[in-house]
Coordinates of C-alpha atoms (C1' of nucleotides) in Angstrom, one line a residue:
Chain A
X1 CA 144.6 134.1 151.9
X2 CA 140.8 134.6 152.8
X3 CA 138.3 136.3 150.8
X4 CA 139.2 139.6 153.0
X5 CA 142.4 139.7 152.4
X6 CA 141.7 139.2 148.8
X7 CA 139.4 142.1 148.6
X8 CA 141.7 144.0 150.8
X9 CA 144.9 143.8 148.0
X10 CA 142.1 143.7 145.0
X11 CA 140.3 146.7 146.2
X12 CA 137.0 144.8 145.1
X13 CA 134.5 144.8 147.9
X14 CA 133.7 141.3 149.6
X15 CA 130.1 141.5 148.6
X16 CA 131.1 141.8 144.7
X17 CA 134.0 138.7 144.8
X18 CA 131.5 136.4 146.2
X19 CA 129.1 137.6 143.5
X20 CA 132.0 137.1 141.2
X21 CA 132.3 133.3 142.6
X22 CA 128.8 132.8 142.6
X23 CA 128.8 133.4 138.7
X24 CA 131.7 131.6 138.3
X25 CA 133.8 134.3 137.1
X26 CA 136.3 133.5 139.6
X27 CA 136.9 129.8 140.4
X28 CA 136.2 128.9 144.8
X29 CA 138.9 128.5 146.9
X30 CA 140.3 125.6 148.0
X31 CA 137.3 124.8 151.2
X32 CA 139.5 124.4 154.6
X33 CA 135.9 124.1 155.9
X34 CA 131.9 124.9 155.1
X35 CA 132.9 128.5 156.2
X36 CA 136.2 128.9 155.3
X37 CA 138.2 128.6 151.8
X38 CA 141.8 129.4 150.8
X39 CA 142.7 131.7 148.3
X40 CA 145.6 132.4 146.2
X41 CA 147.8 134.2 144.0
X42 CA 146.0 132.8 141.0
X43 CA 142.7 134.2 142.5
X44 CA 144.0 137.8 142.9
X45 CA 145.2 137.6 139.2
X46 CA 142.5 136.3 137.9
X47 CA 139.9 139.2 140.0
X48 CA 142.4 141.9 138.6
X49 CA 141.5 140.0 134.9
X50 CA 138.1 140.3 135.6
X51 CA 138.1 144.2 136.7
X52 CA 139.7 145.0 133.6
X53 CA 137.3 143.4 131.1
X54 CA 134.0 144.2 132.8
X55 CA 134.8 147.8 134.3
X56 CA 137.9 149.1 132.0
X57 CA 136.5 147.3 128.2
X58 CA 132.8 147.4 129.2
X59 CA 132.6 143.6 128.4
X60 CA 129.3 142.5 130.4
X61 CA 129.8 139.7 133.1
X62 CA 128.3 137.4 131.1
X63 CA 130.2 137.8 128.3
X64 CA 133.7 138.1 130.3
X65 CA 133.2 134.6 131.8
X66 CA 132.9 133.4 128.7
X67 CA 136.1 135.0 127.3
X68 CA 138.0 133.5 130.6
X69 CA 136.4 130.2 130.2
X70 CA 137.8 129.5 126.8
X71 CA 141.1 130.7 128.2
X72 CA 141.1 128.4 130.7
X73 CA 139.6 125.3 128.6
X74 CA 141.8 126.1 125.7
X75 CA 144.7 127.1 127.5
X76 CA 146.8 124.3 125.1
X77 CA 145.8 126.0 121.8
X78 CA 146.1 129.9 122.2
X79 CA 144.3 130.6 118.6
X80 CA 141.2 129.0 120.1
X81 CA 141.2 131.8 122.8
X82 CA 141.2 134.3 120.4
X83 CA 138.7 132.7 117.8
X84 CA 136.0 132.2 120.3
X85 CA 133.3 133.5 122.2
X86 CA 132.6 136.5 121.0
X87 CA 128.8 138.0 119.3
X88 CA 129.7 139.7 122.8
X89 CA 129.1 143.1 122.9
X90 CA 128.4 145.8 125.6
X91 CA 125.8 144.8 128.4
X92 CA 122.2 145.3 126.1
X93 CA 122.2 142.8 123.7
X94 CA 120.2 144.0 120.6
X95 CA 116.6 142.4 119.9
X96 CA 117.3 141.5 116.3
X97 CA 119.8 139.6 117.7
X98 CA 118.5 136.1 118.3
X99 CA 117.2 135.7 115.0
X100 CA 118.1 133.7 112.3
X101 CA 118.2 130.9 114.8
X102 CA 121.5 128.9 115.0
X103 CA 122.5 128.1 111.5
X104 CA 125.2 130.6 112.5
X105 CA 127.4 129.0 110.2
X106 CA 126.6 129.7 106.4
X107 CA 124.1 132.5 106.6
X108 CA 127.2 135.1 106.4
X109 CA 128.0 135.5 102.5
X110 CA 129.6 138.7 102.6
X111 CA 132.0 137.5 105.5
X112 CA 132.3 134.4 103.6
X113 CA 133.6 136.1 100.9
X114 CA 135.8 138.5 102.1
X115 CA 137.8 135.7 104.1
X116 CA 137.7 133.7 100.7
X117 CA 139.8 136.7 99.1
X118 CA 141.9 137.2 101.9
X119 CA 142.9 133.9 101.6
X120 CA 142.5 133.2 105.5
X121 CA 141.7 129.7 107.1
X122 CA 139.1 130.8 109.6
X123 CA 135.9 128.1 111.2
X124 CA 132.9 128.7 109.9
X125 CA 131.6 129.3 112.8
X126 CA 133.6 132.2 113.9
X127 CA 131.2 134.9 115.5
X128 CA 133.1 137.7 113.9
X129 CA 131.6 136.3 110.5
X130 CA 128.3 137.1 112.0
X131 CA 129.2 140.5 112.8
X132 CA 130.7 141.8 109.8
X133 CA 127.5 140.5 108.0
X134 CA 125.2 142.4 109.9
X135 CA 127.3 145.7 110.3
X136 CA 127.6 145.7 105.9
X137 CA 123.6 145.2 106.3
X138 CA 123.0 148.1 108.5
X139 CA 125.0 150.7 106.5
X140 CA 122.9 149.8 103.6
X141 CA 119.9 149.6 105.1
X142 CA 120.9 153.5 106.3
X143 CA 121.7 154.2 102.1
X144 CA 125.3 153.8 102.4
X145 CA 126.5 151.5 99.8
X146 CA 128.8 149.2 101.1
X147 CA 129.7 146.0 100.5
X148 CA 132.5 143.3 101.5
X149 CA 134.9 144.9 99.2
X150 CA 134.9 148.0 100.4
X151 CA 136.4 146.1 103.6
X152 CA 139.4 144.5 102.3
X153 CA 141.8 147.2 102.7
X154 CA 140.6 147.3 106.1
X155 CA 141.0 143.2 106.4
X156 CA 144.7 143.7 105.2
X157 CA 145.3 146.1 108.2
X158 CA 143.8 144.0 110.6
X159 CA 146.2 141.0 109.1
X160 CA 149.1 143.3 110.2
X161 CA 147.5 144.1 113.3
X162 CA 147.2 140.5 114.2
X163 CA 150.9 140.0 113.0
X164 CA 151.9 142.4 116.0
X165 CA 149.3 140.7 118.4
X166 CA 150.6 137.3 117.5
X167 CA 154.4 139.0 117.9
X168 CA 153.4 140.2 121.2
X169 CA 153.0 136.9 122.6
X170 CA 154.5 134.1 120.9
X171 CA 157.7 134.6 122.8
X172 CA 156.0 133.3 126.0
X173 CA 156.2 130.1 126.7
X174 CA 153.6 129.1 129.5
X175 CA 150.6 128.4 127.8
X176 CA 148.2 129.9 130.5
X177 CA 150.1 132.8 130.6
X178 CA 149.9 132.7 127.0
X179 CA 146.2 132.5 127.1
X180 CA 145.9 135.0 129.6
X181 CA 148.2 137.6 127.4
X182 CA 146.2 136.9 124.3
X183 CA 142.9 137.8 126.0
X184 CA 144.2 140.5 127.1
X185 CA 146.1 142.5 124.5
X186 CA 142.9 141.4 122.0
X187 CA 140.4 142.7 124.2
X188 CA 142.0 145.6 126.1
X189 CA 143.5 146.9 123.3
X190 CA 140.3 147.3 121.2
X191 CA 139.1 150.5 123.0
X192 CA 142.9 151.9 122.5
X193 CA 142.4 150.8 119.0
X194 CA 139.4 152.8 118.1
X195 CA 141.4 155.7 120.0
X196 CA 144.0 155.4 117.5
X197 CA 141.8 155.4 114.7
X198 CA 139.9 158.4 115.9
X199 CA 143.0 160.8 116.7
X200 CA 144.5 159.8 113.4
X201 CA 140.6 160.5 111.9
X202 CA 141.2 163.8 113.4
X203 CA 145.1 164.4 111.8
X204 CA 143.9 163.0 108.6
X205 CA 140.8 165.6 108.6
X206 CA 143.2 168.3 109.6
X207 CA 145.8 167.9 107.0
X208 CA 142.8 167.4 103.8
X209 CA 140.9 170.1 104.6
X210 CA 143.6 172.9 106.3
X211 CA 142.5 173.2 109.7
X212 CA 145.9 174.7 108.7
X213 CA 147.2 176.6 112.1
X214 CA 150.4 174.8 112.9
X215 CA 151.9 172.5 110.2
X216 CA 154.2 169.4 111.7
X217 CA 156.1 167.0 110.5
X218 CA 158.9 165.8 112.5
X219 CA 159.4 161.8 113.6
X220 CA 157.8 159.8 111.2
X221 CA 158.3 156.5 111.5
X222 CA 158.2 153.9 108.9
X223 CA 157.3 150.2 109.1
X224 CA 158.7 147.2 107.6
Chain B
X1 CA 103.4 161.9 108.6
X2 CA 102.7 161.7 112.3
X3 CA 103.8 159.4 114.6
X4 CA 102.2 156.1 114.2
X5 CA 103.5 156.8 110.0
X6 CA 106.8 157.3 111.6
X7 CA 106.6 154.2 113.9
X8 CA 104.9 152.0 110.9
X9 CA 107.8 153.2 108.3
X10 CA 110.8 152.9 110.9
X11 CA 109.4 149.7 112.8
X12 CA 110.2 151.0 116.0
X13 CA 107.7 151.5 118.5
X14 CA 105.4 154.8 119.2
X15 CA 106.2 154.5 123.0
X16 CA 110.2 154.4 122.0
X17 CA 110.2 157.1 119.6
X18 CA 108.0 159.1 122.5
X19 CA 110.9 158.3 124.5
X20 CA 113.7 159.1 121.7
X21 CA 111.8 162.9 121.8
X22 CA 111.7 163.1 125.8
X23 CA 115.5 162.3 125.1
X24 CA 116.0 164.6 122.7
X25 CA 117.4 162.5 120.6
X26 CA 115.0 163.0 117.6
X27 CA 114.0 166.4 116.8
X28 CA 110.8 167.3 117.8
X29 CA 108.4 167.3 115.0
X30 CA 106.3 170.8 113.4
X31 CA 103.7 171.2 115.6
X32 CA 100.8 171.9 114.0
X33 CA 98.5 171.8 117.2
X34 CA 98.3 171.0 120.6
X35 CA 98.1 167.7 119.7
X36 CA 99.6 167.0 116.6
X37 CA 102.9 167.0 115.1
X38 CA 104.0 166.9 111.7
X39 CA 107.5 164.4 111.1
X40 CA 109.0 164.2 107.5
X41 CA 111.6 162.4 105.7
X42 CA 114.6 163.4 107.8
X43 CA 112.7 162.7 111.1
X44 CA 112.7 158.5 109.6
X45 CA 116.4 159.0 108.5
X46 CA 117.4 160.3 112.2
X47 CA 115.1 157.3 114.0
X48 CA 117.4 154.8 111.8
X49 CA 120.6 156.4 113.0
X50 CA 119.7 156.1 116.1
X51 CA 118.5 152.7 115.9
X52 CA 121.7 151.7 114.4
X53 CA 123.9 153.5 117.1
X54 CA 122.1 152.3 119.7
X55 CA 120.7 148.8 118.9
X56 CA 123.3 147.8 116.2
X57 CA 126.8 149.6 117.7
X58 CA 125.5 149.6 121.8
X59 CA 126.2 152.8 122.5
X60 CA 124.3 154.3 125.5
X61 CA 120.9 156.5 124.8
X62 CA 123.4 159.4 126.2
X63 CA 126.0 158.6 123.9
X64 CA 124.5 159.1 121.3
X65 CA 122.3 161.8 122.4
X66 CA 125.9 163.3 121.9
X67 CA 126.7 162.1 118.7
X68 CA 123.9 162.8 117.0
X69 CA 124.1 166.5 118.6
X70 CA 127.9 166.8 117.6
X71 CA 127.1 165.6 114.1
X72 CA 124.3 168.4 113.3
X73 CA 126.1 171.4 115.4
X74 CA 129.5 170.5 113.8
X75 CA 128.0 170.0 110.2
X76 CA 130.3 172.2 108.7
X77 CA 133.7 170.8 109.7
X78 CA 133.5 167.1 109.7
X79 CA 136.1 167.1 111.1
X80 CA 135.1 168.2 114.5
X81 CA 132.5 165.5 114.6
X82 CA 135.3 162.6 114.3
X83 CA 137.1 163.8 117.2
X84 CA 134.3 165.0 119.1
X85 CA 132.1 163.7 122.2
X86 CA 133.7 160.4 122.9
X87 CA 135.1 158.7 126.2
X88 CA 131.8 156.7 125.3
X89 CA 132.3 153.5 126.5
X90 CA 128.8 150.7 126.7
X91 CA 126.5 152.5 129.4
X92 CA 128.2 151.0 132.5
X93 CA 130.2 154.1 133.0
X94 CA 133.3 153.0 135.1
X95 CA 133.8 153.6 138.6
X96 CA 137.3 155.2 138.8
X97 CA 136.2 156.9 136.0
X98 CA 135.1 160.5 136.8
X99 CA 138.5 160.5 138.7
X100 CA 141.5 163.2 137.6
X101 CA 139.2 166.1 137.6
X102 CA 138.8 167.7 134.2
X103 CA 142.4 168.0 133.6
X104 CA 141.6 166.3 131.0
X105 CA 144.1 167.3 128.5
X106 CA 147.3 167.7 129.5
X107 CA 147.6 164.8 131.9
X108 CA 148.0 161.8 129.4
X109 CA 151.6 162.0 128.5
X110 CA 151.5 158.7 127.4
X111 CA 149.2 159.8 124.7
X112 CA 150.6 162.9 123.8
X113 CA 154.0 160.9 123.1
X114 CA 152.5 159.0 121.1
X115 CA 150.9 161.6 119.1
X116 CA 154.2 163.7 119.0
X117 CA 155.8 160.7 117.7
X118 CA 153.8 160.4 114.4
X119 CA 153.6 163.8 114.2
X120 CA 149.7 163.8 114.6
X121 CA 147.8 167.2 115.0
X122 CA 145.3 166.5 117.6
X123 CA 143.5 168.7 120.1
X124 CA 144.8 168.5 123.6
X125 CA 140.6 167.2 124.4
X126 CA 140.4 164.9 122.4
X127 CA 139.3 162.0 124.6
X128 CA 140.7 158.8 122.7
X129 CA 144.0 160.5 124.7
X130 CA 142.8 159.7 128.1
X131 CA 141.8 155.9 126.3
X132 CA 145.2 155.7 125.1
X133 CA 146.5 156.4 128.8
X134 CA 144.5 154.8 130.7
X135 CA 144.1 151.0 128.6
X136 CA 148.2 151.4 128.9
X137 CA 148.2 152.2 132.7
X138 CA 145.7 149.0 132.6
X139 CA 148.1 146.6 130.9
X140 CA 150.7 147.5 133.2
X141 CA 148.8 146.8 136.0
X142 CA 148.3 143.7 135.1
X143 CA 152.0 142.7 134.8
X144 CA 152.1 143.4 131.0
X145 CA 154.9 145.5 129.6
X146 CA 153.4 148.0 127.4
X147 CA 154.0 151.4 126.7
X148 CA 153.4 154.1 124.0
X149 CA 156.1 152.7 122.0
X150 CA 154.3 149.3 121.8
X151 CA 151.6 151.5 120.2
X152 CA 153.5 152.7 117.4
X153 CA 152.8 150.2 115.0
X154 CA 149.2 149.7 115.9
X155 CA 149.1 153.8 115.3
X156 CA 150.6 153.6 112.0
X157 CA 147.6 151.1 111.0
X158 CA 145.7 153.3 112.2
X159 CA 146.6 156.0 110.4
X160 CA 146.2 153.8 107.7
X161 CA 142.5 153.4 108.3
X162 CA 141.8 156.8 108.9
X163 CA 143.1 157.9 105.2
X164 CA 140.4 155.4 103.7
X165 CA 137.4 156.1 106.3
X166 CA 138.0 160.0 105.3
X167 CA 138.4 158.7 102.0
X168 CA 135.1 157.4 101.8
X169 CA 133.4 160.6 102.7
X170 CA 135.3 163.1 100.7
X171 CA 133.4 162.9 97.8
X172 CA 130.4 163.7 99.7
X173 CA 129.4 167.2 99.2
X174 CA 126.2 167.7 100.9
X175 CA 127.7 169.3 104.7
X176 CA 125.1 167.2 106.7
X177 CA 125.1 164.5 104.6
X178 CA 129.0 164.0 104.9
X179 CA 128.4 164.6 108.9
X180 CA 126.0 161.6 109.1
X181 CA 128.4 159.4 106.6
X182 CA 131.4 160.3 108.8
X183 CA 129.4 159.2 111.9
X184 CA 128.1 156.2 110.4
X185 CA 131.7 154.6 108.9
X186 CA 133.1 155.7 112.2
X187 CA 130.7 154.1 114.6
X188 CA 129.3 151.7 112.7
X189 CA 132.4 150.1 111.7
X190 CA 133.8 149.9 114.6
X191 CA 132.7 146.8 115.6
X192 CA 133.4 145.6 112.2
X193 CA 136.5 146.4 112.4
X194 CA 137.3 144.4 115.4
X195 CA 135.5 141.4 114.2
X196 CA 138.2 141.5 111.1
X197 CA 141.4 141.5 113.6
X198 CA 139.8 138.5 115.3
X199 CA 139.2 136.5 112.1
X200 CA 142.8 137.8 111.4
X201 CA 143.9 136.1 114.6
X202 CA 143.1 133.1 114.2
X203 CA 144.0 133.0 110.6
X204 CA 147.5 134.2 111.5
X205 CA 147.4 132.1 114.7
X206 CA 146.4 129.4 112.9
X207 CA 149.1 130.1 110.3
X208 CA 151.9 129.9 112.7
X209 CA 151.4 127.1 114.8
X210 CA 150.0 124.6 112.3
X211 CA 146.7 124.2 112.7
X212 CA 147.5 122.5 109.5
X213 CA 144.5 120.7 108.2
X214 CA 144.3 122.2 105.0
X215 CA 146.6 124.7 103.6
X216 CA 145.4 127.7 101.2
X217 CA 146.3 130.5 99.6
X218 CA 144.5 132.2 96.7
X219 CA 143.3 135.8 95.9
X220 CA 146.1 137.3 97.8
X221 CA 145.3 141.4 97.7
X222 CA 148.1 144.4 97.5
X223 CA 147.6 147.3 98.8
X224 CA 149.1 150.6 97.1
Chain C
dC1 C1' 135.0 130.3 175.8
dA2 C1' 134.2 135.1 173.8
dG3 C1' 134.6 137.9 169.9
dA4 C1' 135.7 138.3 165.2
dT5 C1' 135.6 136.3 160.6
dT6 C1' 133.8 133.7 157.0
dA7 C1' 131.0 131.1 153.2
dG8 C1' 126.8 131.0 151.3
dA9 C1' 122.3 132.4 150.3
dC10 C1' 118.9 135.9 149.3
dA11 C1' 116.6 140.2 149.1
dG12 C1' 117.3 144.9 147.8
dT13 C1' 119.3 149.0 145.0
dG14 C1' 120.1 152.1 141.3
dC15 C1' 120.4 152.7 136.6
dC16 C1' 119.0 152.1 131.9
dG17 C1' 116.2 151.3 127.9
dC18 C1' 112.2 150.9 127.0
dT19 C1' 106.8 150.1 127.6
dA20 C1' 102.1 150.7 129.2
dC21 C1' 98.6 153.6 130.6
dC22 C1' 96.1 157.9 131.1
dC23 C1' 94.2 162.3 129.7
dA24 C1' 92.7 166.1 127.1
dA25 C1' 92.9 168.0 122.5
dT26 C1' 92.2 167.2 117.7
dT27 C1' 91.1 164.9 113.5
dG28 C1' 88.6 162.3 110.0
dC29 C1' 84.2 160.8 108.6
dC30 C1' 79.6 160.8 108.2
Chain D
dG1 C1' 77.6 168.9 114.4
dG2 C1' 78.6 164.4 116.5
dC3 C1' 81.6 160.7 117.5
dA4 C1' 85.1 157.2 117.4
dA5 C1' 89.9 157.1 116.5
dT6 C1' 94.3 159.2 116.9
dT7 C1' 97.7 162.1 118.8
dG8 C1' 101.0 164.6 122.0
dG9 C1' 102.5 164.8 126.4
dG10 C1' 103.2 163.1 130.9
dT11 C1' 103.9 159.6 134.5
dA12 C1' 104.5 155.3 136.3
dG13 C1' 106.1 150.7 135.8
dC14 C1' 109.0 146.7 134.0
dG15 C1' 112.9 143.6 133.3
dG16 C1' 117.7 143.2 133.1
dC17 C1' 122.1 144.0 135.0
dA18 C1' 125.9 144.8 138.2
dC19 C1' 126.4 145.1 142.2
dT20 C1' 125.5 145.6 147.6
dG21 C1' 123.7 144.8 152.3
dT22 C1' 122.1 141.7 155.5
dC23 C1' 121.4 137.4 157.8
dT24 C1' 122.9 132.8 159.5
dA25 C1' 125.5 129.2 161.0
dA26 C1' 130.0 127.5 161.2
dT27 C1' 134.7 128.3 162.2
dC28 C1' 138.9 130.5 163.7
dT29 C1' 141.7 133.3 167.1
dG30 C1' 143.2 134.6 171.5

DNA sequence: CAGATTAGACAGTGCCGCTACCCAATTGCC
DNA sequence: GGCAATTGGGTAGCGGCACTGTCTAATCTG
C-alpha cells in the first residue's frame, strides 16, 4: 500500500507518518521509485505501536524510537527489550539531569543495594538504577526519610508483577512478536498500574479512616 | 525573606518563582507594600514540592497546579487528595482525549468490574477508571487480548502497595503535613516504582531463559 | 498525454516551561 | 534627605517539541 492508504486505515495524517519516517520511528517503504514506496502490513502495525506509546503513554518521540529500536535490534533476547532504554520520561527532560556525567554505572548505591538484597542479577548499567537513586534523594531532600529499605516491600511486588508480565508472554513463540508484546504490556500497562494503585489508595483510605457509608465485601480473590 | 532569599535558599530562579506565582502555584507572599512581599518557611517548602513534581516526576505546570490545590483544600481527609485531580498524563494532553463528554463516570465498565471484583470502594470519578478503560481498549487494539480479568492480579499488588503507601503516612498527625507526605509517596514514587518492575524484568527474564553467567541467590526477603 | 498522487524537503504553528527586560515603588545606607 | 539597589508586577521573547502545510519534481493512472 502507499503512504495514503496507510494514513487512511491508521487514521494518522500523511504529514505526521512522513514525520514519523523522517525520524525513523517507522522504517521507509520498500522504494518502487524516487516518488513512490511500498508499504505494508508491518508498517501499519508498527504506526499503530507508535500512536500508542507517544499519544496513549505520553512517551516523547525520542524516547519511543528508542524503546522500538531495542525491540527491533534485540528481537533474539526479549529481557534486553525490557532492560533497556529507559531514563525516558515524559517530553521535558529535567535540567539536573545530565549531570553526573556518564559513570552511570556505580554512582547508584542505594539501587545497588536494594538489588543486592533482593538477590536479582540485573547490569549495572540498568537506567532504572539511576532512577530509584535519585527519587530516594528527592524525598529526602523534601524531609521525608526514606531510604532503600523502605523500598523492598515494594521490590517484592514488582518481582510478582514481573512474574505475571513474563507469564503474559512467554507462551509466544515468535520472537518479534515477543518483543513487540513485551514493550507493550511493560509500557502501556504503567499508566494502568499507577491507576490501580491510586483506586486501591482510595479503598485502603476508606476502610482506615471510615469514610464508612456503604461497607462491601463480596468477591475477594486470593492469589497463589 | 523576600524573593531573591527565596530564590537563593530554593536555587530556583527569581523569574521562575515569578512565574510559579503568575501560576498560582506558590501562594502569593504577605504583602507588606506595593512592592514588597514577605515569603516564610512554608513558601521554601511549597517551591520544593513543586520542583520535585514538576522537574523530578514531569508532571505538567497544570498538573500540579492541581495537586498542590487538592492537597491544601482536601487537608483534612487525605484521602480525598489520593484519589483526587488526576487523568494527569506528561503535558502532551492526548488528542482523542477530551472525547466521551464528561460522562465520565459511569461509562468505564471495564473499570468498574474490576473494582466490583475486589470489592473496592471507589468514587464513580475517580479518573484512574477512565485509565483503566481506556489502556485496556488500547491493548486490544493492538491485537492483544486483555481484559479486566487480566488485571486482577496486577490489582491485588496493588492493593498490596496501597496498604504500605497509607502505611507510611498514618503515623503522621499534623493534617497538612500528612496531605503533603501522601502527595509526595504517591507521586514521587511513582516513577520509582516502575523503575523496580523493570529491574524485576530482567531479573526474572533473565532468570527464566538463562542468561546464566553467574547464578545468585542471597538475602532472600519474606513478606508478612 | 492530462490529472492525480507521491516522496522528500523545509518552513511554519501552537503549546509549554521558562527567562529576560522594563517600570515604578520601596528599601537600606549614609 | 538623597541615592543606588532591590522588589513586585507585567509583558514579551526563547527554545524545544510534536506536529502540519506547502512546494517541487517525479511517477502512476486512465
Amino acid at each position: 500500500m502507499r503512504i495514503s492508504e496507510l494514513s487512511r486505515r491508521s487514521g494518522v495524517p500523511n504529514a505526521t507518518i512522513k514525520y514519523y519516517l523522517r525520524e525513523g520511528l517507522l522504517p521507509p517503504g520498500r522504494a518502487t521509485a524516487a516518488t513512490q514506496a511500498e508499504y505494508d502490513e508491518t508498517h501499519l502495525r508498527r504506526l499503530r505501536l507508535i500512536r500508542a506509546l507517544v499519544g496513549v503513554r505520553g512517551l516523547s518521540v525520542a524516547s519511543a524510537k528508542q524503546v522500538l529500536e531495542a525491540m527491533t535490534e534485540h528481537r533474539t533476547d526479549p529481557h534486553e527489550v525490557l532492560g533497556i532504554a529507559f531514563g525516558i520520561r515524559p517530553s521535558t527532560a529535567g535540567a539536573t539531569d545530565t549531570a553526573e556525567g556518564d559513570g552511570t554505572a556505580g554512582a547508584n548505591p542505594e539501587a545497588a543495594a536494594l538489588v543486592d538484597a533482593m538477590g536479582w542479577s540485573v547490569s549495572e548499567h540498568n537506567p532504572a538504577r539511576q532512577i530509584i537513586d535519585r527519587t530516594l534523594r528527592t524525598l529526602r531532600s523534601l524531609d521525608v526519610e526514606y531510604d532503600w529499605r523502605a523500598l523492598l516491600p515494594y521490590a517484592d511486588l514488582a518481582e510478582r508483577t514481573a512474574r505475571y508480565d513474563l507469564d503474559r508472554i512467554e507462551s509466544i513463540t515468535d520472537p518479534l512478536e515477543k518483543a513487540e508484546r513485551a514493550v507493550l504490556l511493560t509500557f502501556l500497562l504503567e499508566p494502568a498500574l499507577m491507576a490501580l494503585r491510586r483506586l486501591a489508595q482510595e479503598n485502603e483510605s476508606t476502610a482506615r479512616h471510615g469514610g464508612g457509608e456503604h461497607q462491601q465485601g463480596p468477591v475477594r480473590r486470593i492469589l497463589p
